XYZ file of N, CA and C in Angstrom:
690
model
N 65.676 -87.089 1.394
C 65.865 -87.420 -0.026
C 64.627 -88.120 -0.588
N 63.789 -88.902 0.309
C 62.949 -90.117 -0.648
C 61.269 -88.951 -0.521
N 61.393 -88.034 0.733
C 60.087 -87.261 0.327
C 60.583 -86.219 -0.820
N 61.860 -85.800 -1.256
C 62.317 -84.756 -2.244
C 62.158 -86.043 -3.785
N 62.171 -87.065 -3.787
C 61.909 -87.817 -4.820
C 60.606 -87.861 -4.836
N 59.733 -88.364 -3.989
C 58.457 -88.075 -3.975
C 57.767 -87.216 -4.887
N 58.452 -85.896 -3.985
C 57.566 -84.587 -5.064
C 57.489 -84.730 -6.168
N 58.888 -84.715 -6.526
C 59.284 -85.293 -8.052
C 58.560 -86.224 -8.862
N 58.652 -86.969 -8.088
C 57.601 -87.312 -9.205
C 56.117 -87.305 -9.166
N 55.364 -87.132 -8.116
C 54.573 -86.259 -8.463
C 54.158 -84.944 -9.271
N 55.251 -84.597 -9.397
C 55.582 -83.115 -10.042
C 54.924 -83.855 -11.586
N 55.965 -85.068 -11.831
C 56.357 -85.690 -12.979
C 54.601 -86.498 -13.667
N 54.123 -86.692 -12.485
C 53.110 -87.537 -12.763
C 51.714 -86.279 -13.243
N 51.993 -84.961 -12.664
C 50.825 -83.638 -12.675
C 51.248 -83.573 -14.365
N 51.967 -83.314 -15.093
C 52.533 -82.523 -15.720
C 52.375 -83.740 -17.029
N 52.209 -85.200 -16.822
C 51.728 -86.110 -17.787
C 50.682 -86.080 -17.844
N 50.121 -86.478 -16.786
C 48.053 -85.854 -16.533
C 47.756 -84.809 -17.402
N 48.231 -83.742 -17.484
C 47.788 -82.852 -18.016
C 48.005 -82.825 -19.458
N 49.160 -83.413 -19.924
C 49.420 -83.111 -21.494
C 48.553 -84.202 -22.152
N 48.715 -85.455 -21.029
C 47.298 -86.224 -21.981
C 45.555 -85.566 -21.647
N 45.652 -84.770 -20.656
C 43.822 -84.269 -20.762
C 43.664 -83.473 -21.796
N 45.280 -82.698 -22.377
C 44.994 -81.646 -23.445
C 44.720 -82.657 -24.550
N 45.453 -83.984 -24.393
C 45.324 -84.692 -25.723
C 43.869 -84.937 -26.084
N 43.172 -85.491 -25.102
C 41.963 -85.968 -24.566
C 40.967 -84.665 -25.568
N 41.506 -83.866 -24.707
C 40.719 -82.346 -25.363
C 40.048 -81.869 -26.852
N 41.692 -82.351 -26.942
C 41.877 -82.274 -28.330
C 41.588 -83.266 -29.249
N 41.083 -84.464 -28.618
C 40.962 -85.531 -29.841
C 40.262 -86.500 -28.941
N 38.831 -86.115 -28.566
C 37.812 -86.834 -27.613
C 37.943 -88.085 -27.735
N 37.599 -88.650 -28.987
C 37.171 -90.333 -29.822
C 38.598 -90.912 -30.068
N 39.760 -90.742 -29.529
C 41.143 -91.576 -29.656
C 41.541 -92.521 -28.606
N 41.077 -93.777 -29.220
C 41.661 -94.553 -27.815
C 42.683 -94.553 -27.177
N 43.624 -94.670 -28.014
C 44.677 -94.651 -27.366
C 45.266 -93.760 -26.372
N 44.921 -92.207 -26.515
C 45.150 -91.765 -25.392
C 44.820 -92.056 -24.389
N 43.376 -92.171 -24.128
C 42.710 -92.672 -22.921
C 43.813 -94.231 -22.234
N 44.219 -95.376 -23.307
C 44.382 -96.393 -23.223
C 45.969 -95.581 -22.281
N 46.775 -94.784 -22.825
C 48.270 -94.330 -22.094
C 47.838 -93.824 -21.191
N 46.737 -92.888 -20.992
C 47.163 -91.979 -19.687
C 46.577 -93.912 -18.317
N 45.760 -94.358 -19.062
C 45.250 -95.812 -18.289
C 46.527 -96.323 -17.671
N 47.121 -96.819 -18.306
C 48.885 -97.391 -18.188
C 49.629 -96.422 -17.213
N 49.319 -95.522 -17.611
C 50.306 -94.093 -16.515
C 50.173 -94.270 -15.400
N 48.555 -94.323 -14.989
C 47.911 -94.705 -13.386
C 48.508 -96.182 -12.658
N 48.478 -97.179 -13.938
C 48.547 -98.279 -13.113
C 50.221 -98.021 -13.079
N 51.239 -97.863 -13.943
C 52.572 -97.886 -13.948
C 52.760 -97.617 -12.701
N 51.731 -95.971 -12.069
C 52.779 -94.840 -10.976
C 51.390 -95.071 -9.593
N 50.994 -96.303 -9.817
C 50.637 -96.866 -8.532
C 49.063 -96.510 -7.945
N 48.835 -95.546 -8.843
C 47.209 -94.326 -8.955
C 45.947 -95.898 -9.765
N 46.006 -97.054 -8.680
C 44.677 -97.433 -9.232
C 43.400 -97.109 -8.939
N 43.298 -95.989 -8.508
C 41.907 -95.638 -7.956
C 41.660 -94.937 -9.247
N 42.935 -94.036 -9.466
C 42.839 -93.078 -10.913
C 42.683 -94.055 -12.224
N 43.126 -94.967 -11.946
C 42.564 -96.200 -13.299
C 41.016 -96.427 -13.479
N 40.668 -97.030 -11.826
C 39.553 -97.060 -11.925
C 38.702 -96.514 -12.756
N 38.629 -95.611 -12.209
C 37.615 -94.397 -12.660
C 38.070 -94.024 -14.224
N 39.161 -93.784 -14.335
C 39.056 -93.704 -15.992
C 38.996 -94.879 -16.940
N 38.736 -96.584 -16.339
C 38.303 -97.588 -17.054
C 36.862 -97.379 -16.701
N 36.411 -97.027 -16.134
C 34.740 -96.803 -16.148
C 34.470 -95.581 -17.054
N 35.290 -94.608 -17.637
C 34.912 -93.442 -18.082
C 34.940 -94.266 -19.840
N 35.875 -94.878 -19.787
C 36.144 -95.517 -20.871
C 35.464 -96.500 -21.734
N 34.875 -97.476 -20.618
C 34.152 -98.359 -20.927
C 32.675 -97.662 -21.205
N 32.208 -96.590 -20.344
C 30.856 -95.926 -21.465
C 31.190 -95.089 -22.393
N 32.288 -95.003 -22.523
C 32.576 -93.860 -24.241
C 32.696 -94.818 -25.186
N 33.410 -95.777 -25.152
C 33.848 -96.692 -26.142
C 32.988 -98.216 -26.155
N 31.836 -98.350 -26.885
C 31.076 -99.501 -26.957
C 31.897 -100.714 -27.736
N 32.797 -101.065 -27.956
C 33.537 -101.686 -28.577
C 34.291 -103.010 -27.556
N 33.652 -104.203 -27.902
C 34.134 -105.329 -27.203
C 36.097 -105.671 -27.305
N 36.210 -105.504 -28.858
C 37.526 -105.459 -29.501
C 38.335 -104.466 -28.501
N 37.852 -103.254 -28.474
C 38.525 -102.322 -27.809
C 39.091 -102.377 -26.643
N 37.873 -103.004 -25.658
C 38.440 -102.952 -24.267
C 38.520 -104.623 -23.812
N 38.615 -105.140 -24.878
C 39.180 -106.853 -24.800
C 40.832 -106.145 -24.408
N 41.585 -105.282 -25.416
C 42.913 -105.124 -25.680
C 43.281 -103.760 -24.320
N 42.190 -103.278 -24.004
C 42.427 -102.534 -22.774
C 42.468 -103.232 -21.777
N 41.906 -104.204 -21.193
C 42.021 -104.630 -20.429
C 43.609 -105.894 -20.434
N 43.778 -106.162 -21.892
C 44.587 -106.825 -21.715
C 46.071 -105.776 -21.545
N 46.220 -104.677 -22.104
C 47.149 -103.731 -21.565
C 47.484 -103.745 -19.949
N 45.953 -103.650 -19.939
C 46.301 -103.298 -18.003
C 46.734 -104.502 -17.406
N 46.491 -105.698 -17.812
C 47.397 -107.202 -16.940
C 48.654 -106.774 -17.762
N 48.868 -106.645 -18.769
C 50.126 -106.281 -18.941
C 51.051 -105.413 -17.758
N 50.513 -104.477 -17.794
C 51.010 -103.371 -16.492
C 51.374 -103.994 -15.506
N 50.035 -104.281 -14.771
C 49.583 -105.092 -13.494
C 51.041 -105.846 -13.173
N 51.157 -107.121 -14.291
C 52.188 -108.185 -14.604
C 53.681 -107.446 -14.104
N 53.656 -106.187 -15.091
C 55.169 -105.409 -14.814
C 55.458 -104.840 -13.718
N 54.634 -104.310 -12.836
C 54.738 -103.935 -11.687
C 54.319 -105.261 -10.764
N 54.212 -106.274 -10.988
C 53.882 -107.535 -10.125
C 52.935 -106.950 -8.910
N 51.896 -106.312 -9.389
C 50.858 -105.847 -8.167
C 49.664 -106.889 -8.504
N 49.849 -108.045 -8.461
C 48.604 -109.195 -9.499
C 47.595 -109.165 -8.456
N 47.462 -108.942 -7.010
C 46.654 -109.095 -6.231
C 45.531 -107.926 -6.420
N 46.202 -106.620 -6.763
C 45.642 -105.293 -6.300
C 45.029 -105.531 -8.273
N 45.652 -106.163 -9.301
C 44.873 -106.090 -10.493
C 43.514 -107.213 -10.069
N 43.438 -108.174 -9.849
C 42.396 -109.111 -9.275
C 41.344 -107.922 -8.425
N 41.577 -107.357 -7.737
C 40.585 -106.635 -6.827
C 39.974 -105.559 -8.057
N 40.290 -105.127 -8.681
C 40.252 -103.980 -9.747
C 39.585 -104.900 -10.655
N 39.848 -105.632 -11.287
C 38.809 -106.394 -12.054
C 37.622 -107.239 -11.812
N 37.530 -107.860 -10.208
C 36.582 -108.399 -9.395
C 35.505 -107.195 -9.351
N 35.880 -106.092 -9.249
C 35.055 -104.632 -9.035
C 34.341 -104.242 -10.688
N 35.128 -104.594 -11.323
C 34.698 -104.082 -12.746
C 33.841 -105.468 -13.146
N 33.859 -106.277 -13.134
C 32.775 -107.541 -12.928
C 31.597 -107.637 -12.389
N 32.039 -106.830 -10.865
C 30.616 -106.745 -10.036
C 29.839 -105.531 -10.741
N 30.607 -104.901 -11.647
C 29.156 -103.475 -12.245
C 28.896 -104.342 -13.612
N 29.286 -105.122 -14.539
C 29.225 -105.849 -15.617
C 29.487 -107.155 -15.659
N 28.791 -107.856 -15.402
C 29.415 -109.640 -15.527
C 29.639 -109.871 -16.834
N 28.967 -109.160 -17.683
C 29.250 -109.793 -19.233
C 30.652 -109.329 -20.037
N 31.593 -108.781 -18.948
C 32.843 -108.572 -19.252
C 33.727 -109.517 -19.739
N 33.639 -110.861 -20.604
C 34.283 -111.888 -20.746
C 35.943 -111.929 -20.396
N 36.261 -110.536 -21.522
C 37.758 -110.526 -20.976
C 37.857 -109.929 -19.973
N 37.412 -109.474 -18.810
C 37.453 -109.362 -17.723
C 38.090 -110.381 -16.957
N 37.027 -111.591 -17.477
C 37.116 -112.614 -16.483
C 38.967 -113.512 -17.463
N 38.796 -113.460 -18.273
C 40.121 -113.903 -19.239
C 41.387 -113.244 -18.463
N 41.028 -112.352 -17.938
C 42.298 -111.373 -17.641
C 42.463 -112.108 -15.852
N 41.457 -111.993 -15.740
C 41.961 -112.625 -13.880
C 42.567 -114.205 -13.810
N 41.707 -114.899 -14.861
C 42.597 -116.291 -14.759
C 43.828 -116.452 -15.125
N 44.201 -115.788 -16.460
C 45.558 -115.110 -17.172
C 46.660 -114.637 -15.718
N 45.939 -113.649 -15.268
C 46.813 -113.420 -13.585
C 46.987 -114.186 -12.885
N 46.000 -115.190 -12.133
C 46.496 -116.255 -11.970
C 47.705 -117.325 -12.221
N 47.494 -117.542 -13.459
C 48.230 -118.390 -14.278
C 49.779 -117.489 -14.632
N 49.541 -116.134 -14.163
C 50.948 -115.992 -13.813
C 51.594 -116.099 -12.532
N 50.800 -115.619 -12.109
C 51.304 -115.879 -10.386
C 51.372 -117.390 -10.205
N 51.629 -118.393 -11.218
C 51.667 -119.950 -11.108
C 50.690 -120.300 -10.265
N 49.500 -119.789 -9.641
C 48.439 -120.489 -9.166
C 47.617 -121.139 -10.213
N 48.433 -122.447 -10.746
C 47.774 -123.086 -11.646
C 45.994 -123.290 -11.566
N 45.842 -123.908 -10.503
C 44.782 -124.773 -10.022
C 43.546 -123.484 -10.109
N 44.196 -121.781 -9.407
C 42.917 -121.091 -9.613
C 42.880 -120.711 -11.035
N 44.487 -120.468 -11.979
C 43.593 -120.585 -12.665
C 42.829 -121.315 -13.908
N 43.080 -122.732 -14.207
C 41.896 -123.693 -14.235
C 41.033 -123.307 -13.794
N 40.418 -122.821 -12.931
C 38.991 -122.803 -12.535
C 38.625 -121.928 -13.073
N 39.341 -120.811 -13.213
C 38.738 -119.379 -13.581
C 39.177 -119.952 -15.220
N 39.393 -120.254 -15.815
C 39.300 -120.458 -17.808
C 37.882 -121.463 -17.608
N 37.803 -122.405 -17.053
C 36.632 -123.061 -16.979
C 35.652 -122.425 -16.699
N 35.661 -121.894 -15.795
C 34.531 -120.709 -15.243
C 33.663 -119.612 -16.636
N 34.857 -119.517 -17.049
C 34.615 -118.609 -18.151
C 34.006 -119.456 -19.431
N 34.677 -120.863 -19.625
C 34.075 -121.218 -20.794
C 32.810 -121.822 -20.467
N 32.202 -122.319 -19.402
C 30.977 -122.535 -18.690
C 30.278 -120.985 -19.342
N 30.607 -119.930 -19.304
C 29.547 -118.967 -19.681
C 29.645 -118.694 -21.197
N 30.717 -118.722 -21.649
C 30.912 -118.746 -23.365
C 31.674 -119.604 -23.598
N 31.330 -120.620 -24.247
C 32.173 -121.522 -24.785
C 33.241 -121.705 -26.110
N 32.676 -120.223 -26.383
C 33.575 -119.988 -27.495
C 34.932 -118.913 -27.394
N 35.178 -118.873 -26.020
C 35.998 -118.036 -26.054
C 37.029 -118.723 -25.931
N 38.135 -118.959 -26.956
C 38.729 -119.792 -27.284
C 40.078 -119.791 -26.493
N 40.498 -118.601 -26.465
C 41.480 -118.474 -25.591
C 42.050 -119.093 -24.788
N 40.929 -119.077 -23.904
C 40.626 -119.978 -22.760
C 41.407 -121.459 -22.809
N 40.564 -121.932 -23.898
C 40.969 -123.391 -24.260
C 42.379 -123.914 -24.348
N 43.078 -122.389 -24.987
C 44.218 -122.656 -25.696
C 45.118 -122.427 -24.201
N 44.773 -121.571 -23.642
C 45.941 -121.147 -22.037
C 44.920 -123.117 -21.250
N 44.201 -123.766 -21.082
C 44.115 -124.549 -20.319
C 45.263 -125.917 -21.098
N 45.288 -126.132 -22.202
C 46.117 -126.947 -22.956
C 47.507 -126.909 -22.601
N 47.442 -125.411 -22.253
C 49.048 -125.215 -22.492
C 49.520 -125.721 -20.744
N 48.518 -125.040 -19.550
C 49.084 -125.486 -18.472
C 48.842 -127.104 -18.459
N 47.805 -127.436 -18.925
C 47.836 -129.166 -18.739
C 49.386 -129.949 -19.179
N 49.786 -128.970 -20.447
C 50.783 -130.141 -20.938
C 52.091 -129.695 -20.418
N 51.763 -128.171 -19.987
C 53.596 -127.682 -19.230
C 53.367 -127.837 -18.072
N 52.800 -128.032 -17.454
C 52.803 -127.473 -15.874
C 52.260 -128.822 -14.984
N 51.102 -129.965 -15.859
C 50.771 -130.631 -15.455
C 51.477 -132.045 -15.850
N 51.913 -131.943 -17.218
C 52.558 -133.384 -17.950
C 51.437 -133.917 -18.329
N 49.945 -133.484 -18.178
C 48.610 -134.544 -19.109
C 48.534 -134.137 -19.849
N 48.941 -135.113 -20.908
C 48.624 -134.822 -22.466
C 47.361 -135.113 -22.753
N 46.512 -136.077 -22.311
C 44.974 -136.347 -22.542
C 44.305 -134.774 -22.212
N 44.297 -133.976 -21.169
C 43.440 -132.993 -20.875
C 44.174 -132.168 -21.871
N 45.503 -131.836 -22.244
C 45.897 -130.767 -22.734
C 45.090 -131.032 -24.525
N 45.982 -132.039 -25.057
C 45.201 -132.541 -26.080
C 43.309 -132.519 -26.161
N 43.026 -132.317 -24.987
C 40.860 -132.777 -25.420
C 41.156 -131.317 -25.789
N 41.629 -130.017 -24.902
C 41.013 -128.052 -25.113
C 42.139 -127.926 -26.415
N 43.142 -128.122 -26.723
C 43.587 -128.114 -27.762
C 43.253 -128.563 -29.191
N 42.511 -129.345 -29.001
C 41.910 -130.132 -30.348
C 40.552 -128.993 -30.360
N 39.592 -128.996 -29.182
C 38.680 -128.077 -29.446
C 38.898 -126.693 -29.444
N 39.801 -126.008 -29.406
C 40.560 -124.570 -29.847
C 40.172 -125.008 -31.365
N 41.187 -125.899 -31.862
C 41.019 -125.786 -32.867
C 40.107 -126.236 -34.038
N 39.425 -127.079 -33.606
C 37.925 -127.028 -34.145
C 37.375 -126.153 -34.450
N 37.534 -125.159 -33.037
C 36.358 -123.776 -33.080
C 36.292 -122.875 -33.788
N 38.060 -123.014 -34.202
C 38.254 -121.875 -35.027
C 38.282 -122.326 -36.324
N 38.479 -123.455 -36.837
C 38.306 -123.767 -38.056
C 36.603 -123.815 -38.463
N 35.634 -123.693 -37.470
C 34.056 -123.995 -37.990
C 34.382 -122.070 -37.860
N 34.852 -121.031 -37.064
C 34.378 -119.810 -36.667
C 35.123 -119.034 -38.302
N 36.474 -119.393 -38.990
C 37.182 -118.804 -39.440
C 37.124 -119.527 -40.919
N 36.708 -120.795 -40.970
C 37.180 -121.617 -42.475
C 38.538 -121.918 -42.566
N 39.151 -121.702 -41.774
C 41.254 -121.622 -42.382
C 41.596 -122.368 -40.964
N 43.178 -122.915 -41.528
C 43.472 -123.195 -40.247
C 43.978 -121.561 -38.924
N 43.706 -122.201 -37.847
C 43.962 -121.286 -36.874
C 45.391 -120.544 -36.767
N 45.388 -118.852 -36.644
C 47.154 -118.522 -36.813
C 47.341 -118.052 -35.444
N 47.462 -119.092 -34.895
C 48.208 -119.496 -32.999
C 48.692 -120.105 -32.924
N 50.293 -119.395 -32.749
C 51.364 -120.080 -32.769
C 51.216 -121.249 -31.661
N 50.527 -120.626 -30.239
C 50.957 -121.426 -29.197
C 50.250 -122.638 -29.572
N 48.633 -122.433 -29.773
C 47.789 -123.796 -30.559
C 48.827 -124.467 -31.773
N 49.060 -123.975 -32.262
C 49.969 -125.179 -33.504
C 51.157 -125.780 -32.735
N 52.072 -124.925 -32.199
C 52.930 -125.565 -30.887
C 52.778 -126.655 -30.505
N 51.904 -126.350 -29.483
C 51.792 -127.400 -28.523
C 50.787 -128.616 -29.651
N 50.130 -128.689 -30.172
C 49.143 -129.573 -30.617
C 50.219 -130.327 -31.228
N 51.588 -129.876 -31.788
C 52.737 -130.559 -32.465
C 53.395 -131.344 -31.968
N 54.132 -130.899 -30.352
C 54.766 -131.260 -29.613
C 53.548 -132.833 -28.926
N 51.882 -132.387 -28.972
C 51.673 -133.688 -28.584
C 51.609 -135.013 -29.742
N 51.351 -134.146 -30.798
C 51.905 -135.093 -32.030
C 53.266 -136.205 -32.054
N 54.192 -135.265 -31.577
C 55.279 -136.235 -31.323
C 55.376 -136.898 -30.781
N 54.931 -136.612 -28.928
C 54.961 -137.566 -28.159
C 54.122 -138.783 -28.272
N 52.987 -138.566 -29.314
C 52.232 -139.492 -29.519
C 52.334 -140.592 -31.061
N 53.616 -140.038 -31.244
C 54.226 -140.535 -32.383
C 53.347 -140.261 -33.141
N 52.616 -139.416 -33.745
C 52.003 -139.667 -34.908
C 52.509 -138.449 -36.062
N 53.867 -138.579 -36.729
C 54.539 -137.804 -37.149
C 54.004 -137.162 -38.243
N 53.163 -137.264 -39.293
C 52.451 -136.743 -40.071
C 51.067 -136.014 -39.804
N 50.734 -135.622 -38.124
C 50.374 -134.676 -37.838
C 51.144 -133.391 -37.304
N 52.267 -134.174 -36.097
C 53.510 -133.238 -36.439
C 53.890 -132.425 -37.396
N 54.234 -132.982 -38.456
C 54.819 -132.387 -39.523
C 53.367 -131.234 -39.662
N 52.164 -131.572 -40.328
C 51.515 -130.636 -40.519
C 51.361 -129.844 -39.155
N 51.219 -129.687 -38.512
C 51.473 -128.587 -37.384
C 52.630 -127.770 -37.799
N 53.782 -128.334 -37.875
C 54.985 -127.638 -38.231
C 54.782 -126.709 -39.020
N 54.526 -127.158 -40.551
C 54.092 -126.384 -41.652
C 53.174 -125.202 -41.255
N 52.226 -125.268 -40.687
C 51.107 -124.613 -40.001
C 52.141 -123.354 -39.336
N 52.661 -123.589 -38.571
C 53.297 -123.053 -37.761
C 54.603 -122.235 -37.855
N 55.430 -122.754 -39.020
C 56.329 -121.984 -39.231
C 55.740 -120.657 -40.454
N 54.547 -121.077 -40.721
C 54.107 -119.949 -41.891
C 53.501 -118.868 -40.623
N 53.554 -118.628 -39.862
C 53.349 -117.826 -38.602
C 54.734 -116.891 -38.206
N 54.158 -115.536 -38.237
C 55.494 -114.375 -38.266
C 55.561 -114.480 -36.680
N 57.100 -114.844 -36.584
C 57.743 -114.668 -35.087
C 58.068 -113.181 -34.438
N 57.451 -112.701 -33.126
C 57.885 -111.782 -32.780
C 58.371 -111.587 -32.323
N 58.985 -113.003 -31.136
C 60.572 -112.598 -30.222
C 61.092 -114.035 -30.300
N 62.441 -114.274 -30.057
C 63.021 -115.149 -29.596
C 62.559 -116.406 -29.391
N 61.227 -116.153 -28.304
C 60.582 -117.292 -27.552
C 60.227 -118.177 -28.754
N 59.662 -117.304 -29.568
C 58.463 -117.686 -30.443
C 59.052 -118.535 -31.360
N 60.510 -118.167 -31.657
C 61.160 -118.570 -33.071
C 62.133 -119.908 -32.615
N 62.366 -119.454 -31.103
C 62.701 -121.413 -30.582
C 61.513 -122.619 -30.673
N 60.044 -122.261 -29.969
C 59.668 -122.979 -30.559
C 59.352 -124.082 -31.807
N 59.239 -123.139 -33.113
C 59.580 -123.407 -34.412
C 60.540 -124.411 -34.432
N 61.853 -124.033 -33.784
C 62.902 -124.613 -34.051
C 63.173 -125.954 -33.074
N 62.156 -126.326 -31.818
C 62.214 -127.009 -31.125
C 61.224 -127.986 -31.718
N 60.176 -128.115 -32.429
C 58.903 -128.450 -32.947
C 59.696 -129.410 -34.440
N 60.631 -128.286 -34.764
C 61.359 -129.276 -35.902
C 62.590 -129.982 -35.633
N 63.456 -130.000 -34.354
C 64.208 -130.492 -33.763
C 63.287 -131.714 -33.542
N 62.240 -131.581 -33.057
C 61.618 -133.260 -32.343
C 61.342 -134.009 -33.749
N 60.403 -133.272 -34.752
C 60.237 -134.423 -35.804
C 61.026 -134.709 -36.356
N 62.925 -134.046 -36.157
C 63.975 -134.818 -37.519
C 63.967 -135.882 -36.207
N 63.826 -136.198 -35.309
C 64.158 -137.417 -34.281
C 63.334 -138.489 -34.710
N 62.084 -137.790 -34.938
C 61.217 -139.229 -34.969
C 61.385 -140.019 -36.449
N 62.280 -139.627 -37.439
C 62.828 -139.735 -38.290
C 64.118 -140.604 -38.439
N 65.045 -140.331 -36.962
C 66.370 -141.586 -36.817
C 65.641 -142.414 -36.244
């Protein structure tokens, strides 16, 4: 039965290959195909077949934007199939032909930091902002493990305050990150200083929620300041 499933889906996996190479064919300059049949490989276990078509990809498409969000697809994947070791080796490799892959390196500490190896990854967001310091991201995922994972509000608060600096000198406006207005709120409270709270709040609820998670926050952020209020 499990080599007659096998075929199957192999069968299943020939027969997707192919309708995206016709896509491919048919519409050379579309990322997104390239970006699904990418997902297909890592979904059905073919990372060698990733490989090679994130290298085919990365010289067709000169676009930092582009394969910032490709690569973040593929930890997506990676994440869903919990193969985080075999995505680390796959991006360690795509590093060693390009170091100036920033989200490269964003994406392995990100893995990390799911696999709860806090500590590597701290090193690896540091690592990264040691080479660009403006990659803000960074700042904002080290804040967040300092103040969830660690309880220091001093370290979470120093990359949180400079997130948002960066983006207010990079953008003119305040920053629209939910998790940065979040958490910078929640240390507002604990630090009693409720009229930064509150503006975080404001900040923050003008921010469109896309699941659940997102819209408790909100509602946890204004749960703490009616407290500091009795």
């Amino acid at each position: 039965f499990t080599i007659m499933q096998d075929s199957l889906n192999r069968v299943k996996l020939d027969k997707a290959e192919k309708y995206y190479e016709k896509c491919i064919e048919l519409k050379p300059d579309t990322f997104i195909v390239y970006q699904d049949l990418l997902d297909l490989y890592v979904i059905t276990d073919n990372f060698q077949k990733a490989e090679n078509l994130y290298k085919g990809i990365r010289e067709k498409f000169h676009s930092d934007s582009l394969l910032n969000l490709l690569s973040s697809n593929l930890a997506t994947a990676y994440k869903t199939t919990k193969e985080y070791d075999k995505a680390i080796v796959f991006y360690n490799k795509m590093l060693k032909e390009d170091e100036s892959q920033y989200f490269i390196r964003y994406q392995i500490a990100n893995i990390y930091q799911e696999k709860k190896d806090y500590r590597r990854a701290i090193d690896e967001y540091k690592k990264l902002l040691r080479i660009d310091s403006n990659y803000n991201d960074a700042n904002i995922q080290l804040g967040i493990i300092y103040y969830s994972k660690y309880r220091n509000t001093d370290q979470a608060k120093k990359y949180l305050q400079k997130a948002y600096e960066k983006e207010l000198l990079m953008t003119g406006s305040t920053p629209y990150n939910l998790n940065l207005l979040y958490y910078l709120g929640m240390i507002a409270v604990k630090e009693g200083r409720k009229f930064d709270a509150i503006l975080a709040y404001m900040d923050l609820k003008s921010i469109y929620s896309y699941s659940a998670e997102e819209s408790e926050k909100k509602a946890t952020l204004y749960r703490e300041i009616v407290k500091m209020e009795e």
